mmCIF file of C-alpha atoms in Angstrom:
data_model
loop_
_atom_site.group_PDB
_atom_site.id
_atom_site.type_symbol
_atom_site.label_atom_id
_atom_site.label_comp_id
_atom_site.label_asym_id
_atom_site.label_seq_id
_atom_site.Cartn_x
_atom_site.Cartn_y
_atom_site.Cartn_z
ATOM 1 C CA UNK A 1372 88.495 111.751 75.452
ATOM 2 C CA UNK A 1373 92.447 111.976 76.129
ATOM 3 C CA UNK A 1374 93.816 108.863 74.967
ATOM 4 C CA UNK A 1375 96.071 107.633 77.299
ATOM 5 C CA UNK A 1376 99.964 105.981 76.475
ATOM 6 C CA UNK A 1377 99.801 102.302 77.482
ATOM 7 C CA UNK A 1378 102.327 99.835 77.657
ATOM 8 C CA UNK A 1379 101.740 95.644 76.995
ATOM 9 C CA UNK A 1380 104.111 93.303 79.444
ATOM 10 C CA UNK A 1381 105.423 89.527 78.050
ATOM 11 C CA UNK A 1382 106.955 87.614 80.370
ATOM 12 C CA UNK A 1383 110.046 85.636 78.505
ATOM 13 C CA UNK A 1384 107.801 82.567 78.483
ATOM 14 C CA UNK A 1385 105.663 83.217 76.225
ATOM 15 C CA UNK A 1386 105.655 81.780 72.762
ATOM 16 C CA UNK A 1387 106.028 85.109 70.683
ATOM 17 C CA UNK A 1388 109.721 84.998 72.393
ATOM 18 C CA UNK A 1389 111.805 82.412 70.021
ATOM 19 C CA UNK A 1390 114.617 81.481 71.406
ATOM 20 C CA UNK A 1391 118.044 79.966 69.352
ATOM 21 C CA UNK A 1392 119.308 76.981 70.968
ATOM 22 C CA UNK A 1393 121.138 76.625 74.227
ATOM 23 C CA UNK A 1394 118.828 78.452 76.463
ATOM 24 C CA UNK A 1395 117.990 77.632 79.978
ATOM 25 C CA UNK A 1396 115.448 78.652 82.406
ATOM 26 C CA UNK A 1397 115.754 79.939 85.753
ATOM 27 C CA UNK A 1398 113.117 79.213 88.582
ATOM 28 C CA UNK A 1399 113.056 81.949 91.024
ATOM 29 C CA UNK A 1400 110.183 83.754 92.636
ATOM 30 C CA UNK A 1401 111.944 87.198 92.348
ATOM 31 C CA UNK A 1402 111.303 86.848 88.425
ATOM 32 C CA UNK A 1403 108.120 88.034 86.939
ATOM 33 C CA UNK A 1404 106.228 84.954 86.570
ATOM 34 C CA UNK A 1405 108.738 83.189 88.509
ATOM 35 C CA UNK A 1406 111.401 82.325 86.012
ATOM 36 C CA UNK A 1407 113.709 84.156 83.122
ATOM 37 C CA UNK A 1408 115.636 82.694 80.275
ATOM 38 C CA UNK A 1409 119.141 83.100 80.073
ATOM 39 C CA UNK A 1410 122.004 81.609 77.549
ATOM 40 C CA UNK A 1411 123.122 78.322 78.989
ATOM 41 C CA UNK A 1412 126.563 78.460 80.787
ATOM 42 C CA UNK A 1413 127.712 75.410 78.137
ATOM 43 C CA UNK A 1414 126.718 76.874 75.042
ATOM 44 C CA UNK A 1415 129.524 76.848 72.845
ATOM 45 C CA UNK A 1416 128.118 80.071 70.800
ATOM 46 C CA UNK A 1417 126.307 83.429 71.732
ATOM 47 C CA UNK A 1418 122.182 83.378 72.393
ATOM 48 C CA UNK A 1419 119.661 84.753 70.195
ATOM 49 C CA UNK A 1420 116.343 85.215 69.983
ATOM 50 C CA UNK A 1421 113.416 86.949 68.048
ATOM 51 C CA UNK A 1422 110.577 88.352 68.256
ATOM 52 C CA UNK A 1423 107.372 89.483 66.205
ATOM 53 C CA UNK A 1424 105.200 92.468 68.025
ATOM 54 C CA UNK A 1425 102.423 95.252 67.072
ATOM 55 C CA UNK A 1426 103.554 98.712 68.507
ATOM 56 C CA UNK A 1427 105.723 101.450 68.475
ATOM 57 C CA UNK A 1428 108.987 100.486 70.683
ATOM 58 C CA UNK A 1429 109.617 97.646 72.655
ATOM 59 C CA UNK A 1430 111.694 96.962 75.827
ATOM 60 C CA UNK A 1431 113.729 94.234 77.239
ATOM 61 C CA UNK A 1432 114.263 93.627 81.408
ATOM 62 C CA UNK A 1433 116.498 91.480 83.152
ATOM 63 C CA UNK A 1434 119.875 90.541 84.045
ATOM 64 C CA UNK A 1435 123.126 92.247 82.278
ATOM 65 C CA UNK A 1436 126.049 89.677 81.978
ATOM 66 C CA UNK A 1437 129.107 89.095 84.440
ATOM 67 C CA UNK A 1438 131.575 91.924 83.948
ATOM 68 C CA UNK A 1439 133.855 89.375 82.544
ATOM 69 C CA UNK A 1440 131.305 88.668 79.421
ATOM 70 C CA UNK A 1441 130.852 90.585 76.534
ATOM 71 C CA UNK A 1442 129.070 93.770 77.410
ATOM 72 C CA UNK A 1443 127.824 94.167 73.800
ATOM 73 C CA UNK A 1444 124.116 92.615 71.448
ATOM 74 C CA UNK A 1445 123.230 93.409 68.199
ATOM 75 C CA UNK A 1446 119.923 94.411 67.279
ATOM 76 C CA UNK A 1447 118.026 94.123 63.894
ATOM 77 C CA UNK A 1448 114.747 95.304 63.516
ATOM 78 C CA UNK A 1449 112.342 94.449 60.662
ATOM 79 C CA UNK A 1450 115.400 93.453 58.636
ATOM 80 C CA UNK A 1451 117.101 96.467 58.618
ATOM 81 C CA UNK A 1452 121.490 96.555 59.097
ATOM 82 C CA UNK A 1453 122.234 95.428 62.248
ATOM 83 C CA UNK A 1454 123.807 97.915 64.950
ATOM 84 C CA UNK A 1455 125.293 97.448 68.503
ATOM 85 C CA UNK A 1456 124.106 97.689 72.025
ATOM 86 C CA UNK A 1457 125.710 98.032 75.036
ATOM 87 C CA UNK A 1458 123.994 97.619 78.560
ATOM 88 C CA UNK A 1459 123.392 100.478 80.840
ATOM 89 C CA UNK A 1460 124.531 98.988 83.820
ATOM 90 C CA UNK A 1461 127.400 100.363 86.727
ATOM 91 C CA UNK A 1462 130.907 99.379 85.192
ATOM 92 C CA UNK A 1463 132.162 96.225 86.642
ATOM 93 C CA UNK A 1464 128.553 95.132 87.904
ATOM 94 C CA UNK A 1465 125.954 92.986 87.149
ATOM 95 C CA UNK A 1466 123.021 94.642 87.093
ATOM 96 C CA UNK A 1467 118.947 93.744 87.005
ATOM 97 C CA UNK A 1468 117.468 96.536 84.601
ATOM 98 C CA UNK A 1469 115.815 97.642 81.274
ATOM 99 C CA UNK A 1470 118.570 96.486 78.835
ATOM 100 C CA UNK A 1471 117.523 97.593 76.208
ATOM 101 C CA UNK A 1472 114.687 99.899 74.231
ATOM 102 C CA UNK A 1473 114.125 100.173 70.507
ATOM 103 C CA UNK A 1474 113.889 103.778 69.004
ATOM 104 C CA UNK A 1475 109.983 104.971 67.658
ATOM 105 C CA UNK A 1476 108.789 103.009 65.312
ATOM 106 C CA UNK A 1477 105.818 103.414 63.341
ATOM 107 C CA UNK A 1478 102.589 101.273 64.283
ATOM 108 C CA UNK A 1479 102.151 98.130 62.786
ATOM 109 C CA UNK A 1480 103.912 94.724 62.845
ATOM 110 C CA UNK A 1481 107.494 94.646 63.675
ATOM 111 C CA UNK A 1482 110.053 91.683 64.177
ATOM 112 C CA UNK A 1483 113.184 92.287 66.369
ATOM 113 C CA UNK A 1484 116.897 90.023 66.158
ATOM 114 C CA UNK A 1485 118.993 90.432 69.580
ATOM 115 C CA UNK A 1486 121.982 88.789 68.755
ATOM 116 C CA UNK A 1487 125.777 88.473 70.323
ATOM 117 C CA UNK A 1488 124.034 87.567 73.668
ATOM 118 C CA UNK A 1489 126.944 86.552 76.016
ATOM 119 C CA UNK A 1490 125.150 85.786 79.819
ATOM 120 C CA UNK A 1491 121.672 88.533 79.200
ATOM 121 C CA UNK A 1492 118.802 87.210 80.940
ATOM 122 C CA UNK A 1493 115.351 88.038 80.069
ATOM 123 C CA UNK A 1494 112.808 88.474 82.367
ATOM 124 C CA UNK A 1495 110.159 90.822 80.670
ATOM 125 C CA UNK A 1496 109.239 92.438 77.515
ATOM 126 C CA UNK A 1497 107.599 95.838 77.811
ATOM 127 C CA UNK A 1498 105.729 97.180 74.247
ATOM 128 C CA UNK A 1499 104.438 100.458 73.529
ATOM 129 C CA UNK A 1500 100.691 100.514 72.675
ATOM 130 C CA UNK A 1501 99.967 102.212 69.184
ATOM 131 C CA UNK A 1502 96.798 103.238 68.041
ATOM 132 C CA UNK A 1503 96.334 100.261 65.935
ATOM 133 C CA UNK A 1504 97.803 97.811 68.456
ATOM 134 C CA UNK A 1505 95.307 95.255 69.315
ATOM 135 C CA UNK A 1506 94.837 94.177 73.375
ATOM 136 C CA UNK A 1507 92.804 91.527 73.406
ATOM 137 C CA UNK A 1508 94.439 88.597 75.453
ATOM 138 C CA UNK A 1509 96.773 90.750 76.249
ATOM 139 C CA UNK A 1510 98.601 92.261 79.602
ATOM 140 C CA UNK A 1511 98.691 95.679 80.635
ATOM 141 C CA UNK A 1512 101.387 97.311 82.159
ATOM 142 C CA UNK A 1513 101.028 100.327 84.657
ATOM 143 C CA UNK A 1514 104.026 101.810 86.346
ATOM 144 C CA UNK A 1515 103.900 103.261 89.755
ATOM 145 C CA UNK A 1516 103.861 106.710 88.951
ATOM 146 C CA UNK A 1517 100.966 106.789 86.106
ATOM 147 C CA UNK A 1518 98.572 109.118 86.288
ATOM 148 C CA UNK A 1519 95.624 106.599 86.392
ATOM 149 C CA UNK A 1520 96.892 105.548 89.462
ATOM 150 C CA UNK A 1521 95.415 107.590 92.786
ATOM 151 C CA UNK A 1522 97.382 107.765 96.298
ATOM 152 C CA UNK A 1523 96.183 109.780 99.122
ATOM 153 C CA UNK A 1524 98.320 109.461 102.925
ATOM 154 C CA UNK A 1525 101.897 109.776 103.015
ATOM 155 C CA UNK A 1526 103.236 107.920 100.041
ATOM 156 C CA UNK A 1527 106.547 108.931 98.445
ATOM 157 C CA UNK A 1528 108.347 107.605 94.798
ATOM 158 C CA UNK A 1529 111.261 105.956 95.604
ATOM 159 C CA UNK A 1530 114.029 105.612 93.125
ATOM 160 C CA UNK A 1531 116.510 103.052 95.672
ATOM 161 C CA UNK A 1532 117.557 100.202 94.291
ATOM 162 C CA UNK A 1533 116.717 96.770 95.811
ATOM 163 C CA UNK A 1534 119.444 94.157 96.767
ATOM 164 C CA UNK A 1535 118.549 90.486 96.607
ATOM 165 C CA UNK A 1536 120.386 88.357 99.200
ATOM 166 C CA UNK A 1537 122.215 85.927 95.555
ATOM 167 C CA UNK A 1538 121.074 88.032 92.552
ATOM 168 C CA UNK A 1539 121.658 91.041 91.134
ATOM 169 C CA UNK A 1540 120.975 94.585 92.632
ATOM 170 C CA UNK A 1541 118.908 96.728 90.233
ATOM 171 C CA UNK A 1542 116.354 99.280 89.952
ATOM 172 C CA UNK A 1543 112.645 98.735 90.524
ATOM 173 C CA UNK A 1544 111.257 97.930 87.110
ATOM 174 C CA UNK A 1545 110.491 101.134 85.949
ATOM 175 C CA UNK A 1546 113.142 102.794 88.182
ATOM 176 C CA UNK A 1547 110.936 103.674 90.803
ATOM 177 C CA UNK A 1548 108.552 102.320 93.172
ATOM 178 C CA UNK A 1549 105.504 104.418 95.694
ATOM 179 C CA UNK A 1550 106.781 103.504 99.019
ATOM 180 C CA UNK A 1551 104.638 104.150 102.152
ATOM 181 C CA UNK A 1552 105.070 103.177 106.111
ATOM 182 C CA UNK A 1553 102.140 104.845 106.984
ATOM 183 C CA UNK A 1554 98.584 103.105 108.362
ATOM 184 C CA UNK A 1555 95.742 104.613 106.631
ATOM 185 C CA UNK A 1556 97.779 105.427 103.159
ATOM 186 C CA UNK A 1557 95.899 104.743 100.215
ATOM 187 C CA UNK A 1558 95.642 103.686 96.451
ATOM 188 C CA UNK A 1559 92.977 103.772 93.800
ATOM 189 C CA UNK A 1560 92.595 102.111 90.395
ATOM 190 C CA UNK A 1561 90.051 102.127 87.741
ATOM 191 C CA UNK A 1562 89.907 99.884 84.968
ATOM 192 C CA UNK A 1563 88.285 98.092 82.585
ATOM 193 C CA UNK A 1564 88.750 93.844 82.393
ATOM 194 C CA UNK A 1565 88.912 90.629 83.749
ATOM 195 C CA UNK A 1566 91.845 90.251 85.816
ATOM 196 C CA UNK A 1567 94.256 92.264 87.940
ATOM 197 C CA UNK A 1568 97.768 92.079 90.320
ATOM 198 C CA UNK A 1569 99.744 94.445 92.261
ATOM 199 C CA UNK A 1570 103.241 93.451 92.151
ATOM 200 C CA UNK A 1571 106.241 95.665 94.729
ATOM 201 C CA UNK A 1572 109.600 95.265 95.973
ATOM 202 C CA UNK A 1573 109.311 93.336 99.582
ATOM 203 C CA UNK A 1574 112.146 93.559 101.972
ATOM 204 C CA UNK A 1575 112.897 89.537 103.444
ATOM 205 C CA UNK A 1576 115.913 91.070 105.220
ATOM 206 C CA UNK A 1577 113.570 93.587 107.909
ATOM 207 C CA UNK A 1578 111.792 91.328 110.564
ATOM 208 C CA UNK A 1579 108.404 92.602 110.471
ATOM 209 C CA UNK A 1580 105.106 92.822 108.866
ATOM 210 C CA UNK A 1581 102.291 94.404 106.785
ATOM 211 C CA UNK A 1582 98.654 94.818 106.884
ATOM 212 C CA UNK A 1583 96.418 95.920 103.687
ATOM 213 C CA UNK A 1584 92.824 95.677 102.573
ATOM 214 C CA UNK A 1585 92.027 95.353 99.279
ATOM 215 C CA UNK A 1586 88.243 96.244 98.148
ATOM 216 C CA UNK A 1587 87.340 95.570 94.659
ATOM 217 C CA UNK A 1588 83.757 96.904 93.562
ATOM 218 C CA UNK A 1589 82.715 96.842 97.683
ATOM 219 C CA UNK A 1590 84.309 93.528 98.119
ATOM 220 C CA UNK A 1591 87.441 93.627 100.835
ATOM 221 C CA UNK A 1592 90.193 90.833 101.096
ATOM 222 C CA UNK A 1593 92.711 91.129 104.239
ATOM 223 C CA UNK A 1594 96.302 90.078 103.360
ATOM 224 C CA UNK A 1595 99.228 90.122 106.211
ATOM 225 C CA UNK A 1596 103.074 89.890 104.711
ATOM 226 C CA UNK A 1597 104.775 88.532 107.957
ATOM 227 C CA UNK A 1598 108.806 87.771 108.367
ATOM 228 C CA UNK A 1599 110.137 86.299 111.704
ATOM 229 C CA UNK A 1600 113.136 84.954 112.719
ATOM 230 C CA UNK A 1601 112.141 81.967 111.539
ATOM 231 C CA UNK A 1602 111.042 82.591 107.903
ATOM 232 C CA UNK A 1603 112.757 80.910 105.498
ATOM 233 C CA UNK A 1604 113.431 83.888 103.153
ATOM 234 C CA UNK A 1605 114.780 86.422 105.913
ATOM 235 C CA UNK A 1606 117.887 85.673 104.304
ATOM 236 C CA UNK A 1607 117.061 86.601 100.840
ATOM 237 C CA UNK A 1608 117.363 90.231 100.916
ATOM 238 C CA UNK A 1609 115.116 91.728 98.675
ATOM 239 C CA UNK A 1610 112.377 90.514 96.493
ATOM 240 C CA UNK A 1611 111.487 92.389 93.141
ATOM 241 C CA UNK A 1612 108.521 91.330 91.512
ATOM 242 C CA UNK A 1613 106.554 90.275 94.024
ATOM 243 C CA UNK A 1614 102.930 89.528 94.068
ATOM 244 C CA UNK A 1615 101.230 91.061 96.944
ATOM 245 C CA UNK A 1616 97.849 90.912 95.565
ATOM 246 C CA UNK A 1617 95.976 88.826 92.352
ATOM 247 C CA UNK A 1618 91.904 88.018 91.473
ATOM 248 C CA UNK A 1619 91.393 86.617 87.853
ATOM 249 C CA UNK A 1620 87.836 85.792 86.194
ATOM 250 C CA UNK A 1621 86.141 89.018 86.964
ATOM 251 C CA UNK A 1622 83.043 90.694 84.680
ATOM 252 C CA UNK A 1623 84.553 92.221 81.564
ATOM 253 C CA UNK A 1624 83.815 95.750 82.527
ATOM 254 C CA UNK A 1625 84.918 98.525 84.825
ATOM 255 C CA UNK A 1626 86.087 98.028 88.379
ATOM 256 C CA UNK A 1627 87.764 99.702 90.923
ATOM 257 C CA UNK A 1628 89.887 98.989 93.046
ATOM 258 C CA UNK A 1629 91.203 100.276 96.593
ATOM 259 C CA UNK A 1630 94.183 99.248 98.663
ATOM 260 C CA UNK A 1631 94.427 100.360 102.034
ATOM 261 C CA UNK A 1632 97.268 100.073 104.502
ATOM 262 C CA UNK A 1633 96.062 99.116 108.093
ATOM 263 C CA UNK A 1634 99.419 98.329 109.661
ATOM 264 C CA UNK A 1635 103.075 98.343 109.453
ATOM 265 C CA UNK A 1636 105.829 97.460 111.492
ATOM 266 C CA UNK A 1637 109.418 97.620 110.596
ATOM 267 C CA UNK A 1638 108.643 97.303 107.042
ATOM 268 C CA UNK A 1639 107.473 99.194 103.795
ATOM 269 C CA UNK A 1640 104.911 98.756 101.309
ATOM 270 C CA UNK A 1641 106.599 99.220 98.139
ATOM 271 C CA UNK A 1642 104.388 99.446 95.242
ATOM 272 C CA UNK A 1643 106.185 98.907 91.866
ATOM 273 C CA UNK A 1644 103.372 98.634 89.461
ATOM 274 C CA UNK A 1645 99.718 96.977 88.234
ATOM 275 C CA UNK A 1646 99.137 94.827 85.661
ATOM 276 C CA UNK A 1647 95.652 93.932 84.061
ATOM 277 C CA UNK A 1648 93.956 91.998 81.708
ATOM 278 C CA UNK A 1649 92.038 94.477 79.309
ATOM 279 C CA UNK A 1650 88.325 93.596 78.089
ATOM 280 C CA UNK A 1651 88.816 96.195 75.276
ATOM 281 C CA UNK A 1652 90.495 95.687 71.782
ATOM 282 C CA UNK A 1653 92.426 99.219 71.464
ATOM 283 C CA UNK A 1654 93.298 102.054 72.412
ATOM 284 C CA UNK A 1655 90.212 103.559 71.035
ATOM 285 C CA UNK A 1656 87.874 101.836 72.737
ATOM 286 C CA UNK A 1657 88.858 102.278 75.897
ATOM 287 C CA UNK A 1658 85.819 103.350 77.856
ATOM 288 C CA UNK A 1659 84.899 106.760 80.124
ATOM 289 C CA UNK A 1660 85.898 105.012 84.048
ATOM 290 C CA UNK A 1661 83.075 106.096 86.691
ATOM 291 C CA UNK A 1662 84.567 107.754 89.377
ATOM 292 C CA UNK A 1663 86.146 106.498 92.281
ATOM 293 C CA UNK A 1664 83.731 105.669 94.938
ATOM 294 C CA UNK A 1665 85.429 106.286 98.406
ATOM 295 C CA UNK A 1666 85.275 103.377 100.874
ATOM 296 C CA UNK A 1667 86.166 103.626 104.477
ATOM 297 C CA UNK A 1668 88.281 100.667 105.529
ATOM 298 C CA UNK A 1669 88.764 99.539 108.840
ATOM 299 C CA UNK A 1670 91.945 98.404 110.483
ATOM 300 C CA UNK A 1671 91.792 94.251 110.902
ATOM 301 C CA UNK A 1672 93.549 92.260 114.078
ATOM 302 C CA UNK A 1673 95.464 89.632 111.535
ATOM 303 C CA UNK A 1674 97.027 86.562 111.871
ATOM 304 C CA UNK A 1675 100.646 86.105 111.677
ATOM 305 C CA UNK A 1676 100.076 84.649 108.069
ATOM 306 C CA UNK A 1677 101.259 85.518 104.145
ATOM 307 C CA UNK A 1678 97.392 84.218 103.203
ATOM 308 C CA UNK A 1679 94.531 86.693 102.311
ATOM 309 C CA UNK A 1680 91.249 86.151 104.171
ATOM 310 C CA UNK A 1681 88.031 87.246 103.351
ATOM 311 C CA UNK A 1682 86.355 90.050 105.321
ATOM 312 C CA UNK A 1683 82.996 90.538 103.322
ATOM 313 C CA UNK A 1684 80.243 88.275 103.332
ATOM 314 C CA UNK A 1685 78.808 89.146 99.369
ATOM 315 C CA UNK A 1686 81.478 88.242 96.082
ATOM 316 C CA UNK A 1687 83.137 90.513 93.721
ATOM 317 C CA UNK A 1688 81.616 90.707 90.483
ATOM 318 C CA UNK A 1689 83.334 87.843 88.451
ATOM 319 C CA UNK A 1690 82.295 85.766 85.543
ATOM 320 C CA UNK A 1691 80.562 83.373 87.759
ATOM 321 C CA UNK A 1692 78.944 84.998 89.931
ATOM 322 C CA UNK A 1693 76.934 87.870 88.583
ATOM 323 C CA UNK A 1694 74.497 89.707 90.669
ATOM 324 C CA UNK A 1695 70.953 89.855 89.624
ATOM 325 C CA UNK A 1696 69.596 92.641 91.234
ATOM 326 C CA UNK A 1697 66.846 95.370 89.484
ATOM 327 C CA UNK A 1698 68.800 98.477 88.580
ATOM 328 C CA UNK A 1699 68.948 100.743 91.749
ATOM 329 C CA UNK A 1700 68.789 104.363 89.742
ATOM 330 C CA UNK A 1701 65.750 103.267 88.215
ATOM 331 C CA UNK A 1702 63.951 101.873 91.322
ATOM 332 C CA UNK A 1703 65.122 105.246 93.712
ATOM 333 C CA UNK A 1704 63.549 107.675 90.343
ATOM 334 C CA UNK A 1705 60.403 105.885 90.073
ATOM 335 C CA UNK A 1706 60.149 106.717 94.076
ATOM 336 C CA UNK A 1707 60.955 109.740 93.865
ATOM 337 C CA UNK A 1708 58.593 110.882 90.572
ATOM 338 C CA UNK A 1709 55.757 109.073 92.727
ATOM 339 C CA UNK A 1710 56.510 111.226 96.016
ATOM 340 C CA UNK A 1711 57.324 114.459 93.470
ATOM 341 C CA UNK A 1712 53.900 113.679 92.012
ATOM 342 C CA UNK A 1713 51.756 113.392 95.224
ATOM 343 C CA UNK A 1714 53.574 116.635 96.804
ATOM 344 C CA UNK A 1715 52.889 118.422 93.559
ATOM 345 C CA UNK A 1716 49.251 117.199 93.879
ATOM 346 C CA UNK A 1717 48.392 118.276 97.033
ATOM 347 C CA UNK A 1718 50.275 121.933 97.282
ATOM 348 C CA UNK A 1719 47.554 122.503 93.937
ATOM 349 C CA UNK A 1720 44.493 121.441 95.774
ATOM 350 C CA UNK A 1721 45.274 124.046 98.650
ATOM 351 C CA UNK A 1722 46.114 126.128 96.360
ATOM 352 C CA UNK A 1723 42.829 126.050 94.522
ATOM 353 C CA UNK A 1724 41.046 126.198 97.424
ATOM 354 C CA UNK A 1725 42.464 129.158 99.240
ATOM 355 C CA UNK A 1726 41.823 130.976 95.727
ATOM 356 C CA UNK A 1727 37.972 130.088 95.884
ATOM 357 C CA UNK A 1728 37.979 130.921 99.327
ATOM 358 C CA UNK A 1729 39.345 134.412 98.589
ATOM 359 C CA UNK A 1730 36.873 134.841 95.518
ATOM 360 C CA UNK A 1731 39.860 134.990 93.246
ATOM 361 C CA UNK A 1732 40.104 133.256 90.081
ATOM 362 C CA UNK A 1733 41.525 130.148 89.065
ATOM 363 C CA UNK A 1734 45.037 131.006 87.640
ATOM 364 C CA UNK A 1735 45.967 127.957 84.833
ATOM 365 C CA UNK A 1736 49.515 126.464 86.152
ATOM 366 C CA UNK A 1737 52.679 126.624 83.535
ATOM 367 C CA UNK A 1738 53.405 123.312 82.144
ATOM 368 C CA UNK A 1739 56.520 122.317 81.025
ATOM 369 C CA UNK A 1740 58.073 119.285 78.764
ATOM 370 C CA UNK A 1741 60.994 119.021 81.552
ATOM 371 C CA UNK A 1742 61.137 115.820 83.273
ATOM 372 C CA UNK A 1743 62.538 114.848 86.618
ATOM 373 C CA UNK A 1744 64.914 113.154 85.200
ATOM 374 C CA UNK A 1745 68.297 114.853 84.012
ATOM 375 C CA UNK A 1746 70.513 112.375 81.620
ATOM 376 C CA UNK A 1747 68.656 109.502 83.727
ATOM 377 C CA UNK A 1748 69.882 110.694 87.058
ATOM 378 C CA UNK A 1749 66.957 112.181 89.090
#
């Protein structure tokens, strides 16, 4: 098996992150998780903050400083001699973006100083999976364009940036999102764990709207994303980081799931990227996925609402509510031995008798050990 390059997101509230004093927070829905840390306009020195990790590089997202603050952190890892950083942001601009990204580092345990910081927010940490790394109770990251990820329709990768009505403009997270305006577009994940989200780039400023279905394991949700006149954000520009779709508590095992778009007006569905809750501890045990098993969905009349609505009458398979049902391979083989059997039975007995009939002698039939059964498929 092909062991496949993951990535772990932190959002800056968690309590690996520690922060030096004079830090604030700030409560907006366009950060992941819905707030970011950044140095408090009344601190009287720079911010700093560490952080201890298991992987081989790490990552830091969120807002570069004004243009008239210092440009420039310095970075320490695992106690080595500090060296400087400078942002890779448009001269002159403030800028939402990946900050900053350690070199390779071996896997194991590693601790990282950012120091010097003069305005940097932090909205999300983004750390390379190792071999050794482990996952449990941790978040997987999957960007747009990975491989695991399947479109089919009319879906293109979009590198624009988005523009927030009172924030910074920046790059999708990543640099890229799959954009599609197209009913009938598709997109396919497999994985293995207890919880998933789709999170994309949604544009306030375009009155409008968008239809999906989302089916996970059989089980389809409807969700509309409506803007009028009237809503309250059609003056906010863009939104990065927002959630169009979430289900927690699910069976710790594989699942797939399918989004389909089933309307769009004056809008576009901007997927930026996946994140999941794993229910293995590595990268080595991450297990063979079924494949994808196609589901037709069915455009849905929708109201003008941003709330998703049920559309199936049976539950997805989540921790508390597991289907007991006898195992369906094993029921439609023990059918079809019985039938095999009985056909098998009665072409002999002609058989037999057409040969006495004729005088000729009864030929013995070849046996064989084979079963009907073929790695416990029939």
């Amino acid at each position: 098996m092909t062991i496949q390059q993951l990535s772990l997101i932190l959002d800056d509230s968690v309590g690996d992150i520690k922060y030096g004093p004079d830090w604030a927070v700030s409560n907006l829905v366009e950060w992941y998780q819905g707030g970011t840390h950044v140095p408090a306009g009344n601190r009287t020195t720079p911010g700093f903050f560490n952080l201890s990790f298991e992987g081989t590089s790490i990552a830091f997202i969120g807002n570069t400083p004004s243009p008239t603050s210092s440009q420039t952190i310095t970075i320490s890892i695992d106690g080595g001699m500090p060296y400087n950083s400078s942002y890779d942001s448009p001269p002159g601009q403030q800028t939402y973006v990946q900050w900053y990204r350690s070199p390779l580092l071996t896997d194991g345990m590693h601790t990282i100083l950012v120091d010097h910081i003069d305005g940097t927010a932090l909205d999300i940490v983004l750390i390379t999976v190792g071999p050794n790394t482990p996952l449990s109770n941790r978040t997987i990251f999957v960007d747009n364009n990975d491989p695991s990820i399947e479109y089919a329709g009319h879906w293109i990768e979009d590198d624009s940036i988005f523009r927030p009505a009172i924030l910074p403009d920046g790059p999708p997270v990543g640099n890229s999102t799959q954009t599609s305006t197209t009913p009938g577009d598709t997109m396919t994940f497999r994985f293995s764990g207890t919880s998933i989200s789709v999170y994309g780039i949604f544009e306030w400023a375009n009155i409008g709207s968008i239809s999906a279905t989302y089916t996970l394991d059989g089980v389809t949700t409807s969700q509309s994303y409506l803007v009028t006149a009237d809503s309250p954000q059609q003056t906010e520009g863009d939104a990065t980081n927002f959630l169009f779709y979430s289900i927690n508590n699910l069976v710790p095992e594989a699942h797939t799931l399918s989004m389909n778009i089933t309307d769009v007006v004056n809008q576009a569905y901007r997927l930026d990227y996946l994140v999941y809750s794993p229910s293995f501890s590595s990268l080595a045990a991450i297990p063979n996925l079924p494949a994808a098993i196609t589901v037709t969905a069915t455009a849905t009349s929708l109201p003008a609402t941003t709330t998703a609505a049920a559309s199936a009458t049976i539950t997805p398979k989540t921790a508390n509510s597991l289907r007991k049902s006898a195992p369906v391979a094993v029921i439609i083989g023990s059918a079809l031995a019985g039938a095999l059997a009985v056909v098998l039975f009665v072409v002999l007995v002609l058989q037999f008798r057409k040969k006495r009939e004729r005088g000729w002698k009864a030929v013995s039939i070849l046996t064989t050990n084979q079963s009907a059964y073929t790695d416990g498929q029939a």
